[in-house]
Amino acid sequence: ETGVTQTPRHLVMGMTNKKSLKCEQHLGHNAMYWYKQSAKKPLELMFVYSLEERVENNSVPSRFSPECPNSSHLFLHLHTLQPEDSALYLCASSQGTNTDTQYFGPGTRLTVL
Amino acid sequence: QQQVKQSPQSLIVQKGGISIINCAYENTAFDYFPWYQQFPGKGPALLIAIRPDVSEKKEGRFTISFNKSAKQFSLHIMDSQPGDSATYFCAAKLGTYKYIFGTGTRLKVLA
């Protein structure tokens, strides 16, 4: 596989469930990102990891918990979500330089009932 | 001050026409300005990007015009094609990891 992959592509969960989103990059990049994309809103940066260290955490509720076990894998653990958390969750990776390109995965469409 | 304002929200252009999308920012610390293209069911993909010390960059039918004094930049798509129909996002980068995105422009090119 090439590029950035995300699983699952679609997820429906109740507010009391616990689930995890997975992202894998095959580009040899050092940085990985989680974004939330909601309709008619800008992409919201949630978390950034560089070489497995969290370098950005943008006031995201604690019901979202990221994990980066190595530079190729990134997880987003979800628990007790709210309906307003329904959105497209995008993972991206980059080299981690000032003018590098972010490569995005296809996203996970999350619906919270 | 970290916002990037993008307009229009949607745009309809005839095939062969020019599509123009505009973005404005306030924070002069932004140092890299990419544009992304997103098709339904896909993640955003980098289209073209510019640094603030350059006023224009062209790649094929896509051109970024950058006005540092006005803190504005725009994407021009020449000879627009139906295959260009997608959502376009401008972004501004702050430091190594922080990207601020515009709200997106949904472009439809009529055949």
Coordinates of C-alpha atoms in Angstrom, one line a residue, chain B:
Chain B
Q1 CA -5.9 36.6 14.1
Q2 CA -5.2 33.0 13.1
Q3 CA -8.1 32.8 10.8
V4 CA -7.9 32.4 7.0
K5 CA -11.0 33.8 5.3
Q6 CA -11.9 32.1 2.0
S7 CA -14.4 33.2 -0.6
P8 CA -16.6 32.5 -2.4
Q9 CA -18.3 29.5 -0.7
S10 CA -19.3 28.1 -4.0
L11 CA -18.6 28.8 -7.6
I12 CA -20.0 27.7 -10.9
V13 CA -17.9 28.2 -14.0
Q14 CA -18.4 27.2 -17.6
K15 CA -16.0 24.8 -19.2
G16 CA -13.0 26.7 -20.5
G17 CA -13.5 29.6 -18.1
I18 CA -11.3 31.0 -15.3
S19 CA -12.1 30.0 -11.7
I20 CA -10.9 32.4 -9.1
I21 CA -10.9 31.7 -5.4
N22 CA -9.6 34.2 -2.8
C23 CA -8.2 34.0 0.7
A24 CA -7.2 36.6 3.2
Y25 CA -5.2 36.4 6.4
E26 CA -4.1 38.6 9.3
N27 CA -1.2 36.9 10.9
T28 CA 2.1 38.0 9.2
A29 CA 3.9 35.1 10.9
F30 CA 2.3 32.7 8.4
D31 CA 5.2 31.6 6.1
Y32 CA 3.8 29.0 3.7
F33 CA 0.5 29.1 1.8
P34 CA -0.7 25.8 0.2
W35 CA -3.9 25.1 -1.8
Y36 CA -5.6 21.7 -1.5
Q37 CA -8.1 20.0 -3.8
Q38 CA -10.6 17.6 -2.3
F39 CA -12.9 15.2 -4.2
P40 CA -15.9 13.5 -2.5
G41 CA -14.8 10.5 -0.5
K42 CA -11.2 11.5 -0.6
G43 CA -8.8 13.4 1.6
P44 CA -7.5 16.8 0.5
A45 CA -4.5 16.7 -1.9
L46 CA -1.9 19.4 -2.3
L47 CA -2.4 21.3 -5.5
I48 CA 0.1 24.2 -5.4
A49 CA 1.8 26.2 -2.7
I50 CA 3.7 29.5 -2.4
R51 CA 6.0 31.2 0.0
P52 CA 5.4 34.9 0.9
D53 CA 8.6 36.1 -0.8
V54 CA 7.1 35.2 -4.2
S55 CA 4.2 37.1 -5.9
E56 CA 3.1 34.4 -8.3
K57 CA 3.5 30.7 -8.9
K58 CA 2.2 28.8 -11.9
E59 CA 1.9 25.0 -12.4
G60 CA 0.1 24.0 -15.5
R61 CA -3.4 25.6 -15.4
F62 CA -3.1 26.5 -11.7
T63 CA -1.7 29.8 -10.6
I64 CA -1.3 31.3 -7.1
S65 CA -1.2 35.1 -6.9
F66 CA 0.2 36.4 -3.6
N67 CA -0.2 40.0 -2.4
K68 CA 1.9 40.3 0.8
S69 CA 1.0 43.9 1.5
A70 CA -2.8 43.2 1.3
K71 CA -2.4 39.9 3.1
Q72 CA -4.3 38.1 0.3
F73 CA -3.7 35.3 -2.0
S74 CA -5.8 33.7 -4.7
L75 CA -6.0 30.6 -6.8
H76 CA -6.7 30.9 -10.5
I77 CA -7.7 27.9 -12.6
M78 CA -7.3 28.6 -16.3
D79 CA -9.3 26.7 -18.9
S80 CA -11.5 25.1 -16.2
Q81 CA -12.6 21.5 -16.9
P82 CA -15.5 19.4 -15.5
G83 CA -12.8 17.2 -13.9
D84 CA -11.8 20.3 -11.8
S85 CA -15.1 20.1 -10.0
A86 CA -14.1 19.7 -6.4
T87 CA -13.8 21.6 -3.1
Y88 CA -10.7 23.8 -2.8
F89 CA -9.1 24.8 0.5
C90 CA -6.5 27.5 1.0
A91 CA -4.3 27.2 4.1
A92 CA -1.6 29.1 5.9
K93 CA 1.2 27.5 7.8
L94 CA 2.6 28.8 11.1
G95 CA 5.9 27.2 12.2
T96 CA 6.6 23.6 11.5
Y97 CA 3.3 21.9 12.2
K98 CA 0.4 24.3 12.4
Y99 CA -1.9 24.7 9.4
I100 CA -4.9 27.0 9.4
F101 CA -7.4 26.2 6.7
G102 CA -10.1 28.3 5.0
T103 CA -13.7 27.1 5.0
G104 CA -13.5 25.7 1.4
T105 CA -14.9 26.6 -2.0
R106 CA -17.1 24.2 -3.8
L107 CA -16.3 24.5 -7.5
K108 CA -18.6 23.2 -10.2
V109 CA -17.5 23.4 -13.8
L110 CA -20.3 23.0 -16.3
A111 CA -19.6 20.9 -19.4

